[in-house]
Short mmCIF file of C-alpha atoms and ligand atoms in Angstrom, two decimals:
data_model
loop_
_atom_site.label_atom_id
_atom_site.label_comp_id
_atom_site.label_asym_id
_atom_site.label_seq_id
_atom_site.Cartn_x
_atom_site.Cartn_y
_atom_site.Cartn_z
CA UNK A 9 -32.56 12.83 -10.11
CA UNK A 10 -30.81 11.16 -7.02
CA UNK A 11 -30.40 14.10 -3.95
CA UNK A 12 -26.70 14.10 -3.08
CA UNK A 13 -25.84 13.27 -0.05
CA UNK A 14 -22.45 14.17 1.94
CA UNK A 15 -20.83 10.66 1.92
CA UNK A 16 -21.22 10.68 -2.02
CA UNK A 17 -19.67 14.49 -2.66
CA UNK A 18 -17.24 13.57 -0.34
CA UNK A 19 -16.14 10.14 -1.22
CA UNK A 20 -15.77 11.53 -4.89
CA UNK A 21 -13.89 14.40 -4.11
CA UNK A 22 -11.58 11.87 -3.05
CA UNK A 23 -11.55 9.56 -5.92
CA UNK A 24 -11.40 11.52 -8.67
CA UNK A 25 -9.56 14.53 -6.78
CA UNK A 26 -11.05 17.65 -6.19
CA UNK A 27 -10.55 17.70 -2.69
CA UNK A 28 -8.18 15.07 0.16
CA UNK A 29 -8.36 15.03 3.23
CA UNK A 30 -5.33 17.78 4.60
CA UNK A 31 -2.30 16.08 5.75
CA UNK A 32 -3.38 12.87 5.10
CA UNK A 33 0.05 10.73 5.17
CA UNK A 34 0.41 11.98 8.69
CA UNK A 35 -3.58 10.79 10.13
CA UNK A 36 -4.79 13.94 8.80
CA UNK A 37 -5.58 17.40 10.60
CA UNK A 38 -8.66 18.28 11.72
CA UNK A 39 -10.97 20.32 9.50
CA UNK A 40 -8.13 21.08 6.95
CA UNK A 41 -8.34 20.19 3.38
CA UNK A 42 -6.31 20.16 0.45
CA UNK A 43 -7.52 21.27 -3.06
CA UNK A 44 -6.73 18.48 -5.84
CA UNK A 45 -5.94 19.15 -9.45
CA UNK A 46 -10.24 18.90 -10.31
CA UNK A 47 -10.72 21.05 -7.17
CA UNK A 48 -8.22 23.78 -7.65
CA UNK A 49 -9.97 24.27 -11.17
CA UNK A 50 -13.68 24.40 -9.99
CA UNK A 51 -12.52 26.82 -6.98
CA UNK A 52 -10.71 29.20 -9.42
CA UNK A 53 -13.41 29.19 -11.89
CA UNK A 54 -15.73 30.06 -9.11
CA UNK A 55 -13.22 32.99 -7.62
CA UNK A 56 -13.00 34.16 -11.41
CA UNK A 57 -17.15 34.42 -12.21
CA UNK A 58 -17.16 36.43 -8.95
CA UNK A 59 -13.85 38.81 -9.49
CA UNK A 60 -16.00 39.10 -12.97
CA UNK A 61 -18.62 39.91 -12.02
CA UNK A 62 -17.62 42.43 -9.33
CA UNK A 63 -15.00 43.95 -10.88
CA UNK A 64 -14.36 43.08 -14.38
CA UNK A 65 -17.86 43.53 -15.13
CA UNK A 66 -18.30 46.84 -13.35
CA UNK A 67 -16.75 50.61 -13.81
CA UNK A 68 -17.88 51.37 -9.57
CA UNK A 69 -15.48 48.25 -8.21
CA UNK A 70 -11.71 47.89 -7.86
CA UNK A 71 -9.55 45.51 -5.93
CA UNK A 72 -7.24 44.87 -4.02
CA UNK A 73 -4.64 42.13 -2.27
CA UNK A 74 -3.77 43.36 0.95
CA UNK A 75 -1.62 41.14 3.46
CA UNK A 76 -3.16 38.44 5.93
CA UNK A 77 -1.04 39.63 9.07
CA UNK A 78 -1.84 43.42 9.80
CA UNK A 79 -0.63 45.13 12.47
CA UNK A 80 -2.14 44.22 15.87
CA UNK A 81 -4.24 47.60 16.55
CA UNK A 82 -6.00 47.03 13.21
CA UNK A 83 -7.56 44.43 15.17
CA UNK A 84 -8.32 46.30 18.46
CA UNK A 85 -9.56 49.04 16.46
CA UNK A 86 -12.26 46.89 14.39
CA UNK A 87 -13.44 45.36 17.89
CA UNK A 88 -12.14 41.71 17.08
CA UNK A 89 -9.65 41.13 19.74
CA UNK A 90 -12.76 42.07 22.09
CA UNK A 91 -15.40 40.53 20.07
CA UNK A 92 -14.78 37.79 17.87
CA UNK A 93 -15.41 35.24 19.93
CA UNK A 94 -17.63 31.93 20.14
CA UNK A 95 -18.41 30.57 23.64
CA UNK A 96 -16.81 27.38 24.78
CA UNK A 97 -17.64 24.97 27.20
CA UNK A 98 -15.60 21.96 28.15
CA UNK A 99 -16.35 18.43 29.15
CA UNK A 100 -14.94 17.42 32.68
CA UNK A 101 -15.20 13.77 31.85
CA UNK A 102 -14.15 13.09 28.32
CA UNK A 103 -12.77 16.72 27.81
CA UNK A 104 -14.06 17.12 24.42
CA UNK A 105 -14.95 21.33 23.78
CA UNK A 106 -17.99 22.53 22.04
CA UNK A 107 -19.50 25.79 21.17
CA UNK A 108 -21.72 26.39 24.12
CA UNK A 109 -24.64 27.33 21.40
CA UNK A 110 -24.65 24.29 20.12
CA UNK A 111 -24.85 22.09 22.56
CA UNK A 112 -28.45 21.28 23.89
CA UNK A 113 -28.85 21.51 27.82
CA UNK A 114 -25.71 21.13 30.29
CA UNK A 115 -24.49 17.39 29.51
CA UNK A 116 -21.98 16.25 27.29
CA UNK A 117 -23.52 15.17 23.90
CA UNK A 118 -20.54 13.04 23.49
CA UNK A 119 -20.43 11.21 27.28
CA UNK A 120 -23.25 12.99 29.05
CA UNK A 121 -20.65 14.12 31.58
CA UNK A 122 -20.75 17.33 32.95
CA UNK A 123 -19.87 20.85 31.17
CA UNK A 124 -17.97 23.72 32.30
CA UNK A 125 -18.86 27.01 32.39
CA UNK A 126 -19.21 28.79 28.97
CA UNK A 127 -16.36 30.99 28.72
CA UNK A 128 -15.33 33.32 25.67
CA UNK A 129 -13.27 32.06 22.83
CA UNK A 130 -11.12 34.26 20.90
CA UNK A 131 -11.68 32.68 16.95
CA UNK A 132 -8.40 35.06 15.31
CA UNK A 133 -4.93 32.75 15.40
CA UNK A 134 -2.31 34.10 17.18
CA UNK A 135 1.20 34.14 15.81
CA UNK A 136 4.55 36.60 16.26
CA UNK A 137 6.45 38.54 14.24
CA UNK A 138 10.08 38.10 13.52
CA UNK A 139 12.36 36.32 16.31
CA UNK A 140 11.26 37.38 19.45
CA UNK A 141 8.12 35.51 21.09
CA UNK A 142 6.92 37.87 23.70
CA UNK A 143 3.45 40.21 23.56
CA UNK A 144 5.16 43.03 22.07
CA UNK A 145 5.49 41.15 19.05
CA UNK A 146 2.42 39.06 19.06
CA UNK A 147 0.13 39.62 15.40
CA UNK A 148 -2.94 37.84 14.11
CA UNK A 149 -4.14 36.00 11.17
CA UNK A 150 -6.86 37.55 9.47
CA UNK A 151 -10.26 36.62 10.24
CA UNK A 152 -11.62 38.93 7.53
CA UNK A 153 -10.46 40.64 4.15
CA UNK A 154 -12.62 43.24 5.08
CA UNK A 155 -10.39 45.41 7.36
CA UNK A 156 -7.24 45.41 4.84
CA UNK A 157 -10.00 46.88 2.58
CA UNK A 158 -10.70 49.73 5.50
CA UNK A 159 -7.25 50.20 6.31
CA UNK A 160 -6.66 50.99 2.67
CA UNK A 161 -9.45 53.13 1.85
CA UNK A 162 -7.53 56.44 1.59
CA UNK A 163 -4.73 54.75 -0.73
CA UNK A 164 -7.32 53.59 -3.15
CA UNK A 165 -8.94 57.18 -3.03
CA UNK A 166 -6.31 58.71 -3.45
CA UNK A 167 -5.27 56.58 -6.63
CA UNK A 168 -8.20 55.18 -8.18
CA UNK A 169 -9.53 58.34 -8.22
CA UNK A 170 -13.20 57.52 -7.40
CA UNK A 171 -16.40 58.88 -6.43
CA UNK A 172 -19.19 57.18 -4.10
CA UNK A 173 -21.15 55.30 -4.72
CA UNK A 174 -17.89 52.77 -5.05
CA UNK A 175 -16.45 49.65 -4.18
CA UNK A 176 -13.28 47.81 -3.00
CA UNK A 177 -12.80 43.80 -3.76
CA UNK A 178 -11.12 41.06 -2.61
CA UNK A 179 -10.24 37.33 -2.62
CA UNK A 180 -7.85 35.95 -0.50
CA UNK A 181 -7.71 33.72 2.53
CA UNK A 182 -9.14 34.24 5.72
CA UNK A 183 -8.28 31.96 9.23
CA UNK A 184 -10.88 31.50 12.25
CA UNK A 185 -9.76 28.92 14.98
CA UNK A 186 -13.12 27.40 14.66
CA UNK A 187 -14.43 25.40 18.05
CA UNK A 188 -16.31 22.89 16.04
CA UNK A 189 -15.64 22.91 12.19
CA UNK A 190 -16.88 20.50 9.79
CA UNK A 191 -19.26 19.56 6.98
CA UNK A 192 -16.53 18.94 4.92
CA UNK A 193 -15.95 22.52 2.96
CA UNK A 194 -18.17 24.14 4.99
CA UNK A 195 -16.71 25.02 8.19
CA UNK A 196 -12.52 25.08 8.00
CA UNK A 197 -9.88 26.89 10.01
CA UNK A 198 -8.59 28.28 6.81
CA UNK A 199 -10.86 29.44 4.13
CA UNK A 200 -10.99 31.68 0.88
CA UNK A 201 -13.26 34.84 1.32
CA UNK A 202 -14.50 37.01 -1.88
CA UNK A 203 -15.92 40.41 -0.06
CA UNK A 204 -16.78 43.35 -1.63
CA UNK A 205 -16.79 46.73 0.63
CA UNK A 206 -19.01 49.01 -0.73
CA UNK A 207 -18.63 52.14 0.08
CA UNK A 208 -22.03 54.88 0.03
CA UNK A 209 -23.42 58.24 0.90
CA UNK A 210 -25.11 57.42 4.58
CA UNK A 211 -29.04 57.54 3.55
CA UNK A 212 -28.11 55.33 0.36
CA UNK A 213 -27.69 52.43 2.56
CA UNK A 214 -30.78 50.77 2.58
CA UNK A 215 -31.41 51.37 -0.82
CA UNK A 216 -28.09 49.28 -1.78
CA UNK A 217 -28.11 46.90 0.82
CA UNK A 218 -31.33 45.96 -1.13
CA UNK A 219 -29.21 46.12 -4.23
CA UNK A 220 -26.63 43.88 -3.21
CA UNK A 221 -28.66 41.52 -1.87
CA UNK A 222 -30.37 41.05 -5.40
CA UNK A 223 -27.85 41.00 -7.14
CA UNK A 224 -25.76 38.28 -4.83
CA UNK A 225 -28.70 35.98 -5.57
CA UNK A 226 -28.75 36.35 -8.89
CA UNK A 227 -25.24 35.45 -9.11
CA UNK A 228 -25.54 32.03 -7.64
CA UNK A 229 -28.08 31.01 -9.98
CA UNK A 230 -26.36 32.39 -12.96
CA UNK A 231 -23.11 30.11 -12.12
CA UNK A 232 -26.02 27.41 -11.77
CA UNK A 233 -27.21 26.70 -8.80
CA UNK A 234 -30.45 25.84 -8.49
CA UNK A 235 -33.05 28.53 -6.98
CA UNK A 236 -35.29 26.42 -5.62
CA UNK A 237 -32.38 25.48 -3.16
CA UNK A 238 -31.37 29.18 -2.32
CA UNK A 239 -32.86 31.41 0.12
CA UNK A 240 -32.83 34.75 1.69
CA UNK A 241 -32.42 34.97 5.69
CA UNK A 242 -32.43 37.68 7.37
CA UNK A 243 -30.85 37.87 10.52
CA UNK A 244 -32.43 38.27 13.81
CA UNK A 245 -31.35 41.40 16.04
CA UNK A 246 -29.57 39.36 18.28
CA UNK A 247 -27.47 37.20 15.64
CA UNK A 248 -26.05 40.02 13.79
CA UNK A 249 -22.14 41.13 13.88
CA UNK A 250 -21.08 43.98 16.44
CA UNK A 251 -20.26 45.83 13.42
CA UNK A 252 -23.78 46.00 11.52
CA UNK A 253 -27.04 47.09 11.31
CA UNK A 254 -28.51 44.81 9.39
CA UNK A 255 -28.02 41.76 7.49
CA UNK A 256 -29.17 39.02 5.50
CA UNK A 257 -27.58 35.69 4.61
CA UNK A 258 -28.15 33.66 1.74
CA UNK A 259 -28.44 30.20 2.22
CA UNK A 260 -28.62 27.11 0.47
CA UNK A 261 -30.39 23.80 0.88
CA UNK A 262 -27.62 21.91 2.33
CA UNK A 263 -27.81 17.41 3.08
CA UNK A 264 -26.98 19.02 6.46
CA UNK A 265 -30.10 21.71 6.38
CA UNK A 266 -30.16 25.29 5.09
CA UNK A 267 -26.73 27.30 5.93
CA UNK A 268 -24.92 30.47 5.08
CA UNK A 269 -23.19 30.40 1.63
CA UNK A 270 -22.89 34.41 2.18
CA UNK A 271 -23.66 37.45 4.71
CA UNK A 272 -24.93 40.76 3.19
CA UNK A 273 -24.44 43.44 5.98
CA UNK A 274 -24.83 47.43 6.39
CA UNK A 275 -21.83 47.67 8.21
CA UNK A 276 -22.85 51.66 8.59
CA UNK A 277 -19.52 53.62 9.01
CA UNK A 278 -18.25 51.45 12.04
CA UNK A 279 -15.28 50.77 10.35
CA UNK A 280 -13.93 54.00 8.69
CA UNK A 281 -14.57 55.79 12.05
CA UNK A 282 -12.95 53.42 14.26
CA UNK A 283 -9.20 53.17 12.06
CA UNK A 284 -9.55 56.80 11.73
CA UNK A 285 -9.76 57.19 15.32
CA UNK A 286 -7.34 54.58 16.32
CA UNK A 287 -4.72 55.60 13.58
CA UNK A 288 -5.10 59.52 13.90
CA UNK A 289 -6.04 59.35 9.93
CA UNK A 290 -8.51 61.03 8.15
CA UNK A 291 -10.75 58.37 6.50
CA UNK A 292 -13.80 60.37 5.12
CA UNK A 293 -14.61 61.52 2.15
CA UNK A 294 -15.17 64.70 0.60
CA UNK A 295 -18.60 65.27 -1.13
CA UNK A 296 -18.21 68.02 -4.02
CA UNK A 297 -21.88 67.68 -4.81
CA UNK A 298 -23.03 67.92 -1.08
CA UNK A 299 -19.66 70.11 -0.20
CA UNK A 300 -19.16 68.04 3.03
CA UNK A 301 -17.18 65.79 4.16
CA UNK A 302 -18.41 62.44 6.11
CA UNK A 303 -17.41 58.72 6.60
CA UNK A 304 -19.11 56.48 4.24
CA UNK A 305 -21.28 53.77 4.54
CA UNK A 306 -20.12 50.59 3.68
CA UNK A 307 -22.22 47.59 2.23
CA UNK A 308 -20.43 44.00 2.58
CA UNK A 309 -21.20 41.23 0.60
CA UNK A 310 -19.23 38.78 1.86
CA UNK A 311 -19.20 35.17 -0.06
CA UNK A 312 -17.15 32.36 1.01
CA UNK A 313 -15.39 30.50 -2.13
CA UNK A 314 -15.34 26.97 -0.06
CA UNK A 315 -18.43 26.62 0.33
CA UNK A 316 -19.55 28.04 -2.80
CA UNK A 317 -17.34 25.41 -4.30
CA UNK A 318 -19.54 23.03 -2.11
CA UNK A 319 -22.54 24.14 -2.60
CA UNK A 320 -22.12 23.42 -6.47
CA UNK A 321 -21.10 20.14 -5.97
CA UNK A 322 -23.44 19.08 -3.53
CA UNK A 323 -26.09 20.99 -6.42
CA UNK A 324 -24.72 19.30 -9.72
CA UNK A 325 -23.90 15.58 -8.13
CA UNK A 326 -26.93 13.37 -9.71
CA UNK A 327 -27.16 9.49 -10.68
CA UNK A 328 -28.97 7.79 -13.53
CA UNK A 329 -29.29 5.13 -15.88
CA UNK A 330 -27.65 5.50 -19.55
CA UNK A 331 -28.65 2.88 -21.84
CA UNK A 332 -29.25 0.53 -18.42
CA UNK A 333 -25.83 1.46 -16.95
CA UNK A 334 -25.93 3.76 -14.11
CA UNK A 335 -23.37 6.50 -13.94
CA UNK A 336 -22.52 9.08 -11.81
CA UNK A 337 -22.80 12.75 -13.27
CA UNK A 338 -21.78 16.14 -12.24
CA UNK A 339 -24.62 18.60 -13.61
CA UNK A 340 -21.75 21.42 -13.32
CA UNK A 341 -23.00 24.93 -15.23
CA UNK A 342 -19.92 24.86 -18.30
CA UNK A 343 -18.54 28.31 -16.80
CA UNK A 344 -17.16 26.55 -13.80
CA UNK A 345 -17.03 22.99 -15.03
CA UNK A 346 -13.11 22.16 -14.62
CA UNK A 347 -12.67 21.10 -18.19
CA UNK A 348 -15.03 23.00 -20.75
CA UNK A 349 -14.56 19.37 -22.72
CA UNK A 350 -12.52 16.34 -23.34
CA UNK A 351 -11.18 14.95 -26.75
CA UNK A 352 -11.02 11.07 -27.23
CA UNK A 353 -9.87 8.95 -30.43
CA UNK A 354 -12.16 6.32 -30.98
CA UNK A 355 -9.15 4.16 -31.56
CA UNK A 356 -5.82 3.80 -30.47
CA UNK A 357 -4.76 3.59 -34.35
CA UNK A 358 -5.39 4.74 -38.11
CA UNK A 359 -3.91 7.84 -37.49
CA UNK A 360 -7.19 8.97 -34.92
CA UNK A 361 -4.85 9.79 -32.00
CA UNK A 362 -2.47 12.02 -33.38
CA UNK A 363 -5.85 14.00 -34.86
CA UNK A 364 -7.54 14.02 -31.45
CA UNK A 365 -4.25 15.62 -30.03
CA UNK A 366 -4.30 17.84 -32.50
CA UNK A 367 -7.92 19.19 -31.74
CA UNK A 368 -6.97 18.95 -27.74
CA UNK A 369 -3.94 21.23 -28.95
CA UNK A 370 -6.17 23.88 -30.54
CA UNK A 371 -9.03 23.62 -27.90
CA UNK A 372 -6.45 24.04 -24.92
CA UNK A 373 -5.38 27.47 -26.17
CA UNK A 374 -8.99 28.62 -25.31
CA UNK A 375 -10.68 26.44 -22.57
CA UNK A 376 -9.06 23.89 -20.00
CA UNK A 377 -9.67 20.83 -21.38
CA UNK A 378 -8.85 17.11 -21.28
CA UNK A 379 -7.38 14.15 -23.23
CA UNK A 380 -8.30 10.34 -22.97
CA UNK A 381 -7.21 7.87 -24.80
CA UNK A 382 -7.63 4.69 -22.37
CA UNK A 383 -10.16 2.09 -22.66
CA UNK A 384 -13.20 1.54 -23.76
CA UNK A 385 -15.22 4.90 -25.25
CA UNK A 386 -18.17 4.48 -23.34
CA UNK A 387 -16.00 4.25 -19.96
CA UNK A 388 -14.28 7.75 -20.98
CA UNK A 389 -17.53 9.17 -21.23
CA UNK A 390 -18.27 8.30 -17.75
CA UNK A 391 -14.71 9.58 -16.59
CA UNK A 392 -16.07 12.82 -17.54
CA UNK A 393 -19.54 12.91 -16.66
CA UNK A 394 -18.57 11.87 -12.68
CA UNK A 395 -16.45 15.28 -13.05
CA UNK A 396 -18.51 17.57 -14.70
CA UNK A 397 -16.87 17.52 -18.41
CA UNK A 398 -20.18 19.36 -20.25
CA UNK A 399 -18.55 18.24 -23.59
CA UNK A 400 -17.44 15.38 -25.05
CA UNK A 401 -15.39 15.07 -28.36
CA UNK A 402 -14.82 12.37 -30.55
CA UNK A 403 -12.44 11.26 -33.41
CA UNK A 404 -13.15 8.21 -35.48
CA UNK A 405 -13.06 7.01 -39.12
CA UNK A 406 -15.61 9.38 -40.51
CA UNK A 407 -13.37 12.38 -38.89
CA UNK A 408 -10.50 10.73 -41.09
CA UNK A 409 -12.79 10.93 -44.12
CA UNK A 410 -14.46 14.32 -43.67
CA UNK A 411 -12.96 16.27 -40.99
CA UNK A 412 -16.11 16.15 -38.93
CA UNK A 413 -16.54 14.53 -35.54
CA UNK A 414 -19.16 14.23 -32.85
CA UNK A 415 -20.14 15.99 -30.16
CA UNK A 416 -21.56 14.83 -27.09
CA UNK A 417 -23.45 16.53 -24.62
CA UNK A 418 -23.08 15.56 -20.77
CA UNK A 419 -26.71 15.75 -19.71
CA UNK A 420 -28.35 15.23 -22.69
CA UNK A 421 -26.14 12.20 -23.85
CA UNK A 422 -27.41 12.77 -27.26
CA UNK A 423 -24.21 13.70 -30.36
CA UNK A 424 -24.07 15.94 -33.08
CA UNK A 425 -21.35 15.83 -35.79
CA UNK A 426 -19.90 18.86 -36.79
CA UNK A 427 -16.53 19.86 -38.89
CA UNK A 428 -13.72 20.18 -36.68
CA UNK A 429 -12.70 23.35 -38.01
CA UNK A 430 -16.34 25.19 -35.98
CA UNK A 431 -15.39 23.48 -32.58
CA UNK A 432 -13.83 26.20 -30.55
CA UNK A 433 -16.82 28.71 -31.81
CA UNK A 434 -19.20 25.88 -30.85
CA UNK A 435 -17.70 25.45 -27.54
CA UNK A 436 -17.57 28.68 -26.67
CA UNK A 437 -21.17 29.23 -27.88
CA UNK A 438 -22.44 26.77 -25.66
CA UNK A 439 -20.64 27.67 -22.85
CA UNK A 440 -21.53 31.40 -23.19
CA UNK A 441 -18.35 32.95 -24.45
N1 LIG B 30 -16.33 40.40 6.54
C1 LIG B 30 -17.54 39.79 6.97
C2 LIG B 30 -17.38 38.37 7.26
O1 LIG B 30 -16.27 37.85 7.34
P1 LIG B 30 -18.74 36.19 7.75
O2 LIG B 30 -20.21 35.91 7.57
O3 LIG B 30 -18.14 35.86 9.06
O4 LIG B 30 -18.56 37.72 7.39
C3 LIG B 30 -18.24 35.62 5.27
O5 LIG B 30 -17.93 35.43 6.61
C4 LIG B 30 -18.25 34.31 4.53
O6 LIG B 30 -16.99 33.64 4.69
C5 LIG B 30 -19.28 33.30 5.04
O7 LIG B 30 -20.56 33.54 4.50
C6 LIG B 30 -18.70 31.99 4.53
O8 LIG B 30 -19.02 31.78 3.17
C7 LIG B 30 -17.20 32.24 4.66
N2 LIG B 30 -16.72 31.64 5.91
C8 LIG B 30 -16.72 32.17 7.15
N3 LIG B 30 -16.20 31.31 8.04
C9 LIG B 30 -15.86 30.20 7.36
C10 LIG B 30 -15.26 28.94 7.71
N4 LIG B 30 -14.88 28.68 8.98
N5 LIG B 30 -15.07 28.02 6.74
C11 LIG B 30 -15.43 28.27 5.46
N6 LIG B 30 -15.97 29.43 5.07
C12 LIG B 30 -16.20 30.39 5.99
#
């Protein structure tokens, strides 16, 4: 097993087109990528097992799409147009900017020439809305699903019809003008979020803040990443958001060292007390059981899809030796593998390709899955190791004969034959529905 190291993930992101650099014909833009046709698959597949798992899976969790530019007080009233904020220094000589907590001492660690002061940087983009650029019609992009989730809380309860304890989801993007992004996926300027607000009796808290934070690492090994490379942090007094009393991150083993994949905070009821103030709406809830009424406390797991989708490349990418060859292979757990399999004729005549297109026909209804036709067999087996393919399916002259063909297993390497007819219940057996 060969540890992966940033320079590989990235360099085949590239070539076989998960992820490019963003804006690339142009010299690129710092910090932004762009999802390719591989990518796009893996990151949905990842958004999907959560939204399943948090909703689908559950009768206490609905969601929701709210919009990315609010209006402006949303912001005031959460705190982020005071808060959210990283402090900068520049450099005088070269003037580069960091984030003054990273930088070690008072010299440049680009030049060594002399810092600024650290001053406060607000993280939300600004933009306006409609025509006219002045401050009256200035709006922000959202740093955070979160508040559309707050802002919303009577409409859902009002609809959905629910009772604590209950929760809110959603997945959508999220925008921070980071002052030093990087790490590829990990740190961008525009991200996908997948947060859950869960909303609980105050005196529950602690009891599902333990909850969630279970079951959140649960969930990354069951998409299959390995546990030995996650952890639990909790954070230190002085780390943690204005908006929570507690909170623990869950982190995985990273080329770069151990960082966040997800926060888990007791937000307490900071949030429903604050847009009920600022709006002059009622945002608490009426307890029939207790007969009283009270803002709820809210539990946020809040998981970022990016670097998820990182994470499980940077956890799957391995190199070995196949019959003295080596090869590149992506270890990817079949529920977010971007194809589920690939169907190949052995040869490019006797009637074998029109019968693999068949099968791909018939599979493709089900799972996403790929076609190859081109070159040799044992090259289009590595095509689809390097990106994760679990499956492998192949027609040749016994299929012909007896309508069976084999099966090959990514990791294993080893085949099976099996009639045609059972391979979209085998697939899905092995994959786990
Ligand atoms: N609502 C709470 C919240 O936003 P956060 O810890 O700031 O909490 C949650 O963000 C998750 O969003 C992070 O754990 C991370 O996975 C993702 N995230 C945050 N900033 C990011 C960035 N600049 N690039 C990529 N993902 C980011």
């Amino acid at each position: 097993m060969a540890a992966a190291s940033m320079e590989s993930v990235v360099n085949l992101c590239k070539r076989r087109g998960f992820v490019f650099p963003g804006s690339e014909i142009y010299g690129g833009l710092g910090a932004s990528l762009d999802y390719g046709p591989l990518g796009v698959e893996l990151k949905r597949n990842v958004k999907d097992a959560w939204w399943q798992a948090i909703v689908t899976r559950r009768d206490d969790v609905v969601g929701l799409d709210a919009a990315v530019v609010m209006h402006p007080r949303v912001w005031e009233a959460s705190g982020h147009l005071a808060g959210f904020t990283d402090p900068l220094v520049d450099c005088k000589r070269c003037k580069q900017r960091f984030r003054a907590d990273h930088v070690q001492g008072t010299a440049c660690p680009e030049c060594g020439g002399e810092l600024t002061e650290s001053r406060q940087f607000n993280l939300m983009f600004k933009t306006f809305v409609g025509p006219v650029e002045d401050t009256a019609h200035v709006a922000y992009l959202r740093p955070e699903t979160a508040q559309g989730t707050f802002i919303n809380f009577r409409n859902v309860l009002e609809t959905a019809r629910l009772k604590l304890p209950f929760g809110i989801a959603q997945v959508g993007r999220s925008f921070r003008n980071e002052i030093t992004p990087g790490n590829f996926l990990f740190r961008t300027r525009e991200f996908e979020q997948m947060e859950l607000e869960f909303f609980v009796r105050p005196g529950d808290d602690d009891q599902w803040y333990e909850y969630w934070t279970h079951e959140r690492l649960e969930w990354y090994a069951a998409i299959g990443i390995k546990r030995e490379k996650l952890r639990l942090r909790p954070h230190e007094k002085d780390e943690l958001a204005h908006y929570a009393k507690g909170c623990v991150d869950v982190e995985y083993a990273f080329p770069f060292g151990w960082s966040e994949l997800e926060g888990i905070a007791n937000r307490t009821d900071f949030d429903l007390r604050r847009h009920s103030e600022a709006s002059g709406k009622d945002l608490t809830y009426y307890d029939e059981e207790r007969r009283e009424r009270y803002f709820p406390y809210v539990i946020e797991p809040a998981a970022g899809a990016d670097r998820t989708t990182l994470a499980l490349l940077v956890d799957a990418y391995d190199e070995d030796q196949i019959e003295g060859e080596s090869r590149i292979v992506l270890r990817l757990h079949p529920r977010v593998a971007p194809y589920k399999a690939a169907v190949f004729p052995l040869l490019r005549k006797d009637g074998q390709p029109e019968r693999a297109r068949r099968i791909y026909d018939a599979l493709r209804r089900r799972f996403a899955v790929d076609y190859d036709q081109a070159g040799s067999i044992g090259r289009r087996y590595r095509r689809q190791d390097e990106v994760g393919t679990p499956y492998g399916i192949t027609v040749d002259h016994d299929t012909m004969k007896d309508g069976t063909v084999t099966l090959r297993d990514r990791d294993a390497t080893t085949q099976v034959r099996i009639p045609e007819d059972r391979l979209v219940d085998e697939i899905a057996t092995r994959i786990g529905g």
